[in-house]
CSV table of C-alpha atoms in Angstrom, one decimal:
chain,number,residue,atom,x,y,z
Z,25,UNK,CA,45.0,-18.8,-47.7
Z,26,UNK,CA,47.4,-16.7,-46.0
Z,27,UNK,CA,48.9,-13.4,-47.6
Z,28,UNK,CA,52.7,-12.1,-48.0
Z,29,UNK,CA,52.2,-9.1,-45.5
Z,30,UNK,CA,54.7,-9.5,-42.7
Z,31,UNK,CA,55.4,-7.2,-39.8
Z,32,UNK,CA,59.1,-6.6,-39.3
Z,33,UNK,CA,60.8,-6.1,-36.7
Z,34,UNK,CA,61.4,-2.1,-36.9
Z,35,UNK,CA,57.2,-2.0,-37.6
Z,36,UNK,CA,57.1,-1.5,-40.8
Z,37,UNK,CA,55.1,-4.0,-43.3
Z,38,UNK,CA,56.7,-5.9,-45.8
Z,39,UNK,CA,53.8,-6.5,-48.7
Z,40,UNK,CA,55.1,-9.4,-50.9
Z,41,UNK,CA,54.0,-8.3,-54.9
Z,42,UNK,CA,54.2,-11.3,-57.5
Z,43,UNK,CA,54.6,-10.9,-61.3
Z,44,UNK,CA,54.6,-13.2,-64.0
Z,45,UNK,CA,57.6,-15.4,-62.8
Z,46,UNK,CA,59.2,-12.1,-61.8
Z,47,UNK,CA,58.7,-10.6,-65.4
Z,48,UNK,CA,57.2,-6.8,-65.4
Z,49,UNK,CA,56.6,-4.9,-68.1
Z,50,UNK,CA,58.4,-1.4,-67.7
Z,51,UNK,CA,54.8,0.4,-67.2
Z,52,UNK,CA,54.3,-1.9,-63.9
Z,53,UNK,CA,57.6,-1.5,-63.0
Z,54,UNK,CA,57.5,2.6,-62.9
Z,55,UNK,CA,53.8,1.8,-61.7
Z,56,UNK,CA,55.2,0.1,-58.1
Z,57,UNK,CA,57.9,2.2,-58.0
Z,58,UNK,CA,55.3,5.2,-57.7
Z,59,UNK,CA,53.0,3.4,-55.5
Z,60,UNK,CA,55.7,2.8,-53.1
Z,61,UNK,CA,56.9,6.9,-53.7
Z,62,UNK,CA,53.1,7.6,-52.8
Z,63,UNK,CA,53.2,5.9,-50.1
Z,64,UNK,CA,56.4,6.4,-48.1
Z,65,UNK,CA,57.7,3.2,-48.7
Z,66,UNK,CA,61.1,2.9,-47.0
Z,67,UNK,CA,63.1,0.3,-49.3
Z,68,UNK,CA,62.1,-2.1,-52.2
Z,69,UNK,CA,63.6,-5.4,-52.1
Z,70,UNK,CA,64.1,-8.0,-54.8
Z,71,UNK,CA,63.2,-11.9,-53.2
Z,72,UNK,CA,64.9,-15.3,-54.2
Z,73,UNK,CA,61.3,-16.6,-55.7
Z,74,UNK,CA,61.2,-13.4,-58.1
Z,75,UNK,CA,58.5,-11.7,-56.4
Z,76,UNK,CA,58.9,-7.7,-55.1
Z,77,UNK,CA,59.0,-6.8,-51.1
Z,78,UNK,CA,57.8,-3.6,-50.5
Z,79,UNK,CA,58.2,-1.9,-47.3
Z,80,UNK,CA,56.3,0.5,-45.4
Z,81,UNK,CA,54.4,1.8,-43.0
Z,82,UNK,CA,51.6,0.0,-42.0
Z,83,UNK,CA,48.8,2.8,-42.6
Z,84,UNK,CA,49.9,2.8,-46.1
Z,85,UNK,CA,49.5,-0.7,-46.9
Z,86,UNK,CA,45.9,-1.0,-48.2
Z,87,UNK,CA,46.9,2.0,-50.2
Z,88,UNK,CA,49.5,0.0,-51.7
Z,89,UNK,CA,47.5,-2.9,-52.6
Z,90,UNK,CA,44.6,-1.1,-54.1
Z,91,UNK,CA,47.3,0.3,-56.4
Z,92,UNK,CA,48.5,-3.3,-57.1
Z,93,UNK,CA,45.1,-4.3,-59.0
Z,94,UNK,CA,45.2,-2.1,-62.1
Z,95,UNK,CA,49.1,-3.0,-62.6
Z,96,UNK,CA,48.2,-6.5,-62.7
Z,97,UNK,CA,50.3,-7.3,-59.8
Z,98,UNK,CA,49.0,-9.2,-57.0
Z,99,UNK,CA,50.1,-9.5,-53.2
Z,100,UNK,CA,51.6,-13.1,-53.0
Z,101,UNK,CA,49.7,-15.9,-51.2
Z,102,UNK,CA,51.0,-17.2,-48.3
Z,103,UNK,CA,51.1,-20.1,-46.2
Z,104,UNK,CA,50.3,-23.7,-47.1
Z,105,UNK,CA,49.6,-22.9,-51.0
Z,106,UNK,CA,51.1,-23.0,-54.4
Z,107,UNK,CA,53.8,-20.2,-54.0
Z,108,UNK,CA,54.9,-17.8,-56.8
Z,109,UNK,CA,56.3,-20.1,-59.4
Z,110,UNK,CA,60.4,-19.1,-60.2
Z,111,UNK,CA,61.1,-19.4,-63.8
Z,112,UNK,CA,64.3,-18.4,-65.6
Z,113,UNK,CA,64.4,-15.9,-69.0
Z,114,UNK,CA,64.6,-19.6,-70.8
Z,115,UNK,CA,62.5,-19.3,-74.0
Z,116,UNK,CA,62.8,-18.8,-77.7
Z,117,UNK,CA,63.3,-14.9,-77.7
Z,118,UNK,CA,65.8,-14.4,-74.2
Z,119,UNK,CA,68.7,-16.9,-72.7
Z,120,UNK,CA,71.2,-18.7,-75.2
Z,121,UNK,CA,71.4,-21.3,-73.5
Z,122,UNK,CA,67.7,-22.7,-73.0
Z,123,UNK,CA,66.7,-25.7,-74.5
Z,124,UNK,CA,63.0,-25.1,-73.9
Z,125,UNK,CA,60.4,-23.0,-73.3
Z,126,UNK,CA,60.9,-22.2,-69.3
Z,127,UNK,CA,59.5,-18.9,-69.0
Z,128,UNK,CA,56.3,-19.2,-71.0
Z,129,UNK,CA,56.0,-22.0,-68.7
Z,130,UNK,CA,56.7,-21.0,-65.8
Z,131,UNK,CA,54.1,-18.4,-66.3
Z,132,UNK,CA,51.6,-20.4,-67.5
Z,133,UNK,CA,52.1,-22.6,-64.5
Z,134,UNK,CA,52.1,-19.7,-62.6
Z,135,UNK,CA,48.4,-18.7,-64.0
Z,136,UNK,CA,46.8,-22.1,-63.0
Z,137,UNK,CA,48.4,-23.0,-59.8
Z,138,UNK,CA,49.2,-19.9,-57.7
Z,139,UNK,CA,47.1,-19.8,-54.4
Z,140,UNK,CA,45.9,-23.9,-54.7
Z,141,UNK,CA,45.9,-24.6,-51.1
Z,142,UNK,CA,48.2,-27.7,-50.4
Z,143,UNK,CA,49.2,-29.9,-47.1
Z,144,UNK,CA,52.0,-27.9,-46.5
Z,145,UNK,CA,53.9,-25.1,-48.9
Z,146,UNK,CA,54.7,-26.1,-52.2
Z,147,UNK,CA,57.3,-24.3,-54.3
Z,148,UNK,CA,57.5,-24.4,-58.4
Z,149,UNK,CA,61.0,-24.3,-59.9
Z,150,UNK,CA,61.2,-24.2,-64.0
Z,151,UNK,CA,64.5,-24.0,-65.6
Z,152,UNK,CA,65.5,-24.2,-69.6
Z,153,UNK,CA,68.6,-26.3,-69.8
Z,154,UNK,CA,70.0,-28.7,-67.0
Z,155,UNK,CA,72.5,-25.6,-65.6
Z,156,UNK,CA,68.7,-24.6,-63.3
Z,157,UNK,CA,69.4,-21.1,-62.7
Z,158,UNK,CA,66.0,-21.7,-60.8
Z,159,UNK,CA,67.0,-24.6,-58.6
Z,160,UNK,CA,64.7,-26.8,-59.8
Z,161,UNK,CA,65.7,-30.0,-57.4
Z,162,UNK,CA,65.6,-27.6,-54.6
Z,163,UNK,CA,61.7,-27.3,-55.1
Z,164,UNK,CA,59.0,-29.1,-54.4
Z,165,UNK,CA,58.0,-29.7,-58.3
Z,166,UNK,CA,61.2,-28.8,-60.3
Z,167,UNK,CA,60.9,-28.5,-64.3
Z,168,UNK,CA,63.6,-28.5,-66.5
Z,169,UNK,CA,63.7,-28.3,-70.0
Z,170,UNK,CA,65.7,-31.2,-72.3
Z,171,UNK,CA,64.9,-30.2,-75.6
Z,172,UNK,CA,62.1,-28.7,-77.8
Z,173,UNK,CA,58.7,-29.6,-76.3
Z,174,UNK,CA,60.8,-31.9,-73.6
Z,175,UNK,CA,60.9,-31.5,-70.0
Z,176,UNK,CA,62.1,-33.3,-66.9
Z,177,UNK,CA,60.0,-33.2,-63.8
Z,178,UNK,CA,61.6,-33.8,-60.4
Z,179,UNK,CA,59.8,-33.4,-57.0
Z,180,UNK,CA,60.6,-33.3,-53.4
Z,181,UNK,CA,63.2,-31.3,-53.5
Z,182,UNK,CA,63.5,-28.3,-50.7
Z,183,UNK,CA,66.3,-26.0,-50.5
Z,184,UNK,CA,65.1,-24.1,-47.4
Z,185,UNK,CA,65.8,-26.4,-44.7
Z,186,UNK,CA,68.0,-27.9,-41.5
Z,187,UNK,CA,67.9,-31.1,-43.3
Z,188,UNK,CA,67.3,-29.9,-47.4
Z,189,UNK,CA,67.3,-32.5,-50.4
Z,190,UNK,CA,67.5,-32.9,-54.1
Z,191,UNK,CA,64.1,-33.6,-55.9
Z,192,UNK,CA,63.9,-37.2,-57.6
Z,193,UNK,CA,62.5,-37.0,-61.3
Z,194,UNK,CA,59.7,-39.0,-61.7
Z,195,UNK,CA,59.7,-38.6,-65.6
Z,196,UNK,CA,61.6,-37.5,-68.6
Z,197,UNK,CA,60.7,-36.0,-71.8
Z,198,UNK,CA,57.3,-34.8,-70.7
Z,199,UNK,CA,55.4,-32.6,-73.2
Z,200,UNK,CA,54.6,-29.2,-72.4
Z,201,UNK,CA,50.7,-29.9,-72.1
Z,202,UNK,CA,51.3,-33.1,-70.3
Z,203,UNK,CA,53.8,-31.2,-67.5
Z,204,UNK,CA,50.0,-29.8,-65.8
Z,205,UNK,CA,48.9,-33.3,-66.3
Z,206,UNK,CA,51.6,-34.4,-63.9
Z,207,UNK,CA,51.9,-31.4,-61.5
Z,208,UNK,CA,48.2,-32.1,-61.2
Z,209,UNK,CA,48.5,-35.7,-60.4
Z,210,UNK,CA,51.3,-34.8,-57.9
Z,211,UNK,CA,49.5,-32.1,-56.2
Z,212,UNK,CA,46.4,-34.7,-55.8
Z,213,UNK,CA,48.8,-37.5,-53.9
Z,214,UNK,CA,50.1,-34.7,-52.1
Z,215,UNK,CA,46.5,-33.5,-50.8
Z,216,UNK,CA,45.4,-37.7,-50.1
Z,217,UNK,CA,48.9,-38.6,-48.9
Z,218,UNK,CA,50.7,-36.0,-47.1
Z,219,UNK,CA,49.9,-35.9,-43.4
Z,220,UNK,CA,48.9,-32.1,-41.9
Z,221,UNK,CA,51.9,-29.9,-42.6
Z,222,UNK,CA,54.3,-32.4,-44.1
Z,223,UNK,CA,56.7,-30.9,-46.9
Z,224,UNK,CA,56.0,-33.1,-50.3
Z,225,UNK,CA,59.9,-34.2,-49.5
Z,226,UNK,CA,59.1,-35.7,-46.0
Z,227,UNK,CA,55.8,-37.3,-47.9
Z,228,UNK,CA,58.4,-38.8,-50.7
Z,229,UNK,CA,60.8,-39.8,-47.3
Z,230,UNK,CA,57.9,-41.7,-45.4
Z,231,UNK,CA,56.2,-43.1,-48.4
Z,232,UNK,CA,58.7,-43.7,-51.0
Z,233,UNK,CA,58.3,-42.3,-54.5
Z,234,UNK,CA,56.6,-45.1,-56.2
Z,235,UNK,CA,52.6,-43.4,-54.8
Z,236,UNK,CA,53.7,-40.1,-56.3
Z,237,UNK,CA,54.8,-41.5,-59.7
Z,238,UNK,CA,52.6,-40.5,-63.2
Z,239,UNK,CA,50.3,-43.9,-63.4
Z,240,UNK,CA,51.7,-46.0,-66.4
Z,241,UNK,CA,48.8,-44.5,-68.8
Z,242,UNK,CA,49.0,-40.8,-68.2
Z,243,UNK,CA,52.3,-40.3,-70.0
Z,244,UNK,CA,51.9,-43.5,-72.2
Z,245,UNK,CA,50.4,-41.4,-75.4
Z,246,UNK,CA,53.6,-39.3,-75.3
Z,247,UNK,CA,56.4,-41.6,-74.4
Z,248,UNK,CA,60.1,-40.2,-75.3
Z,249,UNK,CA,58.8,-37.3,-77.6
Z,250,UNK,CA,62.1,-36.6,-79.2
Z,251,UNK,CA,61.4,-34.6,-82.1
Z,252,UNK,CA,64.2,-32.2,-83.5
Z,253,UNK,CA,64.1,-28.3,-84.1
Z,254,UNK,CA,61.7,-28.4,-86.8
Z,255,UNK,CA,63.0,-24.9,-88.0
Z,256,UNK,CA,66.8,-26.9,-88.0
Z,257,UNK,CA,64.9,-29.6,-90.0
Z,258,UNK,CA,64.0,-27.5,-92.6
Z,259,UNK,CA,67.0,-25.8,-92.9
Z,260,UNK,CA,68.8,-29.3,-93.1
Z,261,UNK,CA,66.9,-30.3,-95.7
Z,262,UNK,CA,67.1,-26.7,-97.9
G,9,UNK,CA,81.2,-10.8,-64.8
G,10,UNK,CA,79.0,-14.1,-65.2
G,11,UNK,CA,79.4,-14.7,-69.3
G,12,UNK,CA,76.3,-16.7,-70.9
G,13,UNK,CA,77.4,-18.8,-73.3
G,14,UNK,CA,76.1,-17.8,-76.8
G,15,UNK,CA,77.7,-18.7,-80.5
G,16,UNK,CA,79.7,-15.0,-80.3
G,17,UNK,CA,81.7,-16.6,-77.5
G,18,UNK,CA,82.9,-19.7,-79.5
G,19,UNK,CA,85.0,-19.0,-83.1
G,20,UNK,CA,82.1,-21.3,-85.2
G,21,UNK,CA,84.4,-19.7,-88.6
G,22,UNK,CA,87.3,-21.9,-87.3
G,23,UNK,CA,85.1,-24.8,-86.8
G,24,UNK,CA,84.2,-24.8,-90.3
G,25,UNK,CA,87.5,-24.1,-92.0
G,26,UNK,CA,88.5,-27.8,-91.5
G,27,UNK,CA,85.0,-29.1,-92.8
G,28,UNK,CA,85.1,-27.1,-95.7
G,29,UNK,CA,88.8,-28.3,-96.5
G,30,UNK,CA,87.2,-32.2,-96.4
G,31,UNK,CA,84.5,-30.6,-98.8
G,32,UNK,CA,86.7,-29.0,-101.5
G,33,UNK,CA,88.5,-32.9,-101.7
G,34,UNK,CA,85.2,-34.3,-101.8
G,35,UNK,CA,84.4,-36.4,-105.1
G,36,UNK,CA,80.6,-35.4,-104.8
G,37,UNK,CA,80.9,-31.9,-104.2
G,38,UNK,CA,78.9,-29.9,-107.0
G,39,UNK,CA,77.1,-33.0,-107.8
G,40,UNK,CA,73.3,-34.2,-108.2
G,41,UNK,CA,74.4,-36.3,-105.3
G,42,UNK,CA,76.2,-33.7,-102.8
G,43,UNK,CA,73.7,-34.4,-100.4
G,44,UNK,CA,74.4,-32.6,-97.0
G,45,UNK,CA,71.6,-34.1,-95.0
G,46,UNK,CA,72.9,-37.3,-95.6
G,47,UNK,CA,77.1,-36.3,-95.2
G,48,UNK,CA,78.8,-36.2,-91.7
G,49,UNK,CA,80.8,-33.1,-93.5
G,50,UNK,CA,77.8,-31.6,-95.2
G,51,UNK,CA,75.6,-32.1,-91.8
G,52,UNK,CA,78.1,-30.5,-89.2
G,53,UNK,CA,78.7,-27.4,-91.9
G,54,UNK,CA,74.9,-26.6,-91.5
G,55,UNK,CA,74.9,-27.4,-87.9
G,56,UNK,CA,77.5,-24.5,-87.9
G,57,UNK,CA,75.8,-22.0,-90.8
G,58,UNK,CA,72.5,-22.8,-88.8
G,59,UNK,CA,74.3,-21.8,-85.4
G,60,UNK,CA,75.9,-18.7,-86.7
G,61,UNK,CA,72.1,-17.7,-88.4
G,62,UNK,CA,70.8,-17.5,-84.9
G,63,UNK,CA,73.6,-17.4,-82.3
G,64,UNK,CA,73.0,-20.5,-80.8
G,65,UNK,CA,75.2,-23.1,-79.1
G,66,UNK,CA,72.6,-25.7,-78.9
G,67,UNK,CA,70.5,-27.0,-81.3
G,68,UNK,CA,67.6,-28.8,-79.5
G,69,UNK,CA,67.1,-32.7,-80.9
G,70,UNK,CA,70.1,-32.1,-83.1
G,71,UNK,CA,72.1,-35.1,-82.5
G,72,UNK,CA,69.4,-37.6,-83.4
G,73,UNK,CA,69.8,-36.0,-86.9
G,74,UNK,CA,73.9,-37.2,-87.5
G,75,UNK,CA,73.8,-39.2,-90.8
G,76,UNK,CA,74.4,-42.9,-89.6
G,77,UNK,CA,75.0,-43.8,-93.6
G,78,UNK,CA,77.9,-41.7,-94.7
G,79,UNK,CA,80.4,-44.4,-95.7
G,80,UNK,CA,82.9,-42.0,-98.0
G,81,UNK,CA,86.4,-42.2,-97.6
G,82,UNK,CA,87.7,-39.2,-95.4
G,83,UNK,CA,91.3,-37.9,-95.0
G,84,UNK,CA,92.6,-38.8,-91.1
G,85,UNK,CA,94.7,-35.8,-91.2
G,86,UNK,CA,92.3,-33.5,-92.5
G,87,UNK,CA,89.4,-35.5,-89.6
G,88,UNK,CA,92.1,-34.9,-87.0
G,89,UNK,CA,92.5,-31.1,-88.1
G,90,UNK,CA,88.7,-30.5,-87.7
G,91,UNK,CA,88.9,-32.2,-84.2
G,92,UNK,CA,92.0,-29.9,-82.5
G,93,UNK,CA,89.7,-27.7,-83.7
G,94,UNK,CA,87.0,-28.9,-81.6
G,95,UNK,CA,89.0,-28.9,-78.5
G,96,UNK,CA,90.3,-25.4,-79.0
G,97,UNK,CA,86.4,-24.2,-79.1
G,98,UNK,CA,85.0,-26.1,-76.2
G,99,UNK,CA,83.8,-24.7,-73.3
G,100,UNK,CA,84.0,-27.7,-71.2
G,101,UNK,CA,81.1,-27.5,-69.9
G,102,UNK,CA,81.3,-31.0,-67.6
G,103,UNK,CA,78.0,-31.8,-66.1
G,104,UNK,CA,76.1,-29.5,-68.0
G,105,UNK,CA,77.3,-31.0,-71.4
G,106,UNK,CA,75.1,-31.0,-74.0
G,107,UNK,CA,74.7,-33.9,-77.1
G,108,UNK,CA,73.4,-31.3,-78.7
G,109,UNK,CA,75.9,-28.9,-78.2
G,110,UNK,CA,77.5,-27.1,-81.6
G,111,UNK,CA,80.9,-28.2,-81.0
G,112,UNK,CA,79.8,-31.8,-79.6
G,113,UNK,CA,77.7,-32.1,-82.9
G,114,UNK,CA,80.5,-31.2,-85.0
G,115,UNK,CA,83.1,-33.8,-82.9
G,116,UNK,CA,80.3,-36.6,-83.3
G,117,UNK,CA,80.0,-36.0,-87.1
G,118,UNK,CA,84.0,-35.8,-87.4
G,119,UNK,CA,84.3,-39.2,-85.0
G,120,UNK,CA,81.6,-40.9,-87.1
G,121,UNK,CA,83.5,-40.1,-90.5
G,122,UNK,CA,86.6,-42.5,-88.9
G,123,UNK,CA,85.6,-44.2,-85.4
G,124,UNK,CA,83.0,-47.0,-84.9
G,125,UNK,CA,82.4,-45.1,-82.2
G,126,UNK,CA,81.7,-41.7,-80.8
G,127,UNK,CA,83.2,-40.8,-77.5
G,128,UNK,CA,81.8,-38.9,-74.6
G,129,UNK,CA,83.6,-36.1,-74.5
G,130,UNK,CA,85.8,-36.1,-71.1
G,131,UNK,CA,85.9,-32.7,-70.6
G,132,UNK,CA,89.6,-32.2,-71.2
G,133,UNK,CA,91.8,-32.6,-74.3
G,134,UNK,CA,94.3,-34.9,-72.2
G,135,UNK,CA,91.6,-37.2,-71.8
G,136,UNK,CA,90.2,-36.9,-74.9
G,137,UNK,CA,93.1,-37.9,-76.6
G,138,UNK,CA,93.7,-40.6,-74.5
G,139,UNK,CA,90.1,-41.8,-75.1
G,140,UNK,CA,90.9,-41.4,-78.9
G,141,UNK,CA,94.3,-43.2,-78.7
G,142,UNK,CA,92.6,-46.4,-77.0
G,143,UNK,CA,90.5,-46.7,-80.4
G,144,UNK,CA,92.6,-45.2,-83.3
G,145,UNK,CA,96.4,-44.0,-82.0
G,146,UNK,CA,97.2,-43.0,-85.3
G,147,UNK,CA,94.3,-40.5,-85.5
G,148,UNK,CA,95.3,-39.3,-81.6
G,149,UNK,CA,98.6,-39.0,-82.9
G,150,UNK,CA,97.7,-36.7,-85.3
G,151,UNK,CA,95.8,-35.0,-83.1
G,152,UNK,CA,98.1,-34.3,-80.7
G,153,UNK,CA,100.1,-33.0,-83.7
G,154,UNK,CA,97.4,-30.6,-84.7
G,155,UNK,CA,97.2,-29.4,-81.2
G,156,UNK,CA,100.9,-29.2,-81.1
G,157,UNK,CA,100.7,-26.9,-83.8
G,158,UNK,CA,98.1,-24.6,-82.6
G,159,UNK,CA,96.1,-24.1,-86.2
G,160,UNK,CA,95.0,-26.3,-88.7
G,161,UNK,CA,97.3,-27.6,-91.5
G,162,UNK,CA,95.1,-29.6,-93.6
């Protein structure tokens, strides 16, 4: 498994920090920020897949990731693995407009997956309405919520690319607990099916989508959960 | 400035003004049988009251919950009223249109009280009311009217 250190091209060392789907407490955020003081770094930069680049001097990198541990940040994997998952502020407590829990999620997802080595890259996307302030059809597995305890998956998406695609969904109205069910199902074809290298998109391309689809039975048990806001319920009936 | 849609964008009052009006001529209201659960009027009220409790827009599963047995006798005038209403609050939000929307709830339980029929909102009042007028013209006419006039008169 690779790691997100890159040289650049003015020699400096860009060290690629994840968070929980970009979320810091202010402690770890005034923690980096005097990590990368202590260490001369030269700018901070904010990525598209809510992770941190920090750059600086090469010497001072190993400083900088010893000071990563006891924030609870991590130096992102790299390479042909489960990237840093993206996740919007869609949950109960944060976005207006969400109609599920994204972030919580995201994170969650984010716990599990991060590192799993894979054919070829494979990017997480997890939105709370259809609007997909993450791009969830531009990533490899894209999550977006429909409703309480109700998400969409689509896969084989990739944004980053000469010749990019929308993901296909492959199910609707997927449970929360049943969403690893199928992100681990689709990372298993993926590993079987995909040849060395091969983006899950150029997989579905070659092979169609029918070998990645949830089999009949794994989503059988939960089929078109479509409950209502159980607090609105109860304020209905009051 | 990128705005995010909350319930202190949208006037959720004025939706209501029109619904309480159909209440106040309502034969059941202070009754044993003012039921709101079960009345297009009484439903789309605590859509709104619910709404404005948490300042939200959308109301997740919402829409499976418009009574489908509320067979009272509304006023068309006083239906068309709470709809110009509708149209003046929505967003038009196009593709990322929501069936459980506020506003959308609200239209659906207003339709329901008059149409067989709800209608997918178009995403413009022009079309709307030409979608209306293909299935009641007299209640797009009084529409149109209550647009017209820019507030409610019922």
């Amino acid at each position: 498994m690779g790691r997100g250190l890159f040289k650049q091209k003015n020699g400096l060392y860009a060290v690629d920090v994840t968070a929980a789907c970009g979320v810091m407490t202010p402690a770890q955020l005034t923690g980096l920020a005097r990590a990368a003081v202590d260490n001369n770094a030269f700018r901070i930069k904010l990525t598209t897949r809510q992770t941190v680049v920090v750059l600086l001097p090469e010497g001072n990198v190993s400083a900088l990731e010893e000071a990563l541990e006891p924030l609870e940040l991590q130096v992102s994997p790299f390479g042909n693995v489960v990237r840093p998952v993206k996740a919007c502020a869609g949950n109960s407590s944060l976005c207006p407009r969400s109609l599920g829990d994204a972030l919580d999620l995201g994170v969650e997802i984010q716990a599990r997956y991060l590192g799993r080595e894979t054919p070829k890259d494979f990017k997480i996307a997890v939105a709370g309405c259809p609007r997909g302030c993450t791009d969830p059809y531009c990533a490899d597995f894209g999550v977006i919520a429909a409703g309480n305890d109700r998400f969409r998956i689509a896969i084989g998406g990739m944004g980053g690319s000469n010749c990019p695609r929308h993901g296909e969904i492959i199910a609707e109205n997927v449970p929360r607990d049943k969403v690893f069910t199928v992100l681990e199902h689709v990372l298993e074809r993926f590993e079987v099916l995909a040849e060395p290298r091969e983006k899950l998109g150029r997989a579905v391309e070659r092979l169609g989508l029918t070998p990645f689809l949830p089999p009949a039975g794994l989503l059988s048990a939960e089929k078109a959960v479509l409950a209502a806001d159980d607090e609105f319920v109860q304020f209905l009936q009051n | 400035m990128t705005s995010i849609r909350s319930a202190g964008e949208v006037d959720l009052a004025a939706l209501d003004r029109p619904l309480a009006k159909l209440c106040l001529n309502c034969d059941l209201r202070d009754t044993p049988d003012c039921r709101e659960a079960a009345c297009l009027a009484g439903f789309a009220r605590k859509v709104l009251k619910f709404a404005i409790s948490k300042g939200i827009l959308d109301i997740p599963g919402a829409a499976g919950l418009i009574p489908g047995h509320d067979f009272k006798p509304y006023y068309p005038e006083m239906i068309a009223a709470g709809l110009a209403e509708t149209c003046r609050q929505c967003r038009e939000c196009r593709d990322n249109h929501s069936p459980d929307c506020v506003i959308s709830l609200v239209r659906h339980s207003l339709e329901n009280m008059i149409l067989t029929e709800n209608i997918d909102y178009p995403g413009s009042v022009f079309a709307y009311l030409a979608a209306v007028k293909e299935r009641n013209p007299d209640l797009a006419a009084s529409l149109a009217k209550q647009l017209r006039s820019g507030q409610n008169s019922a």
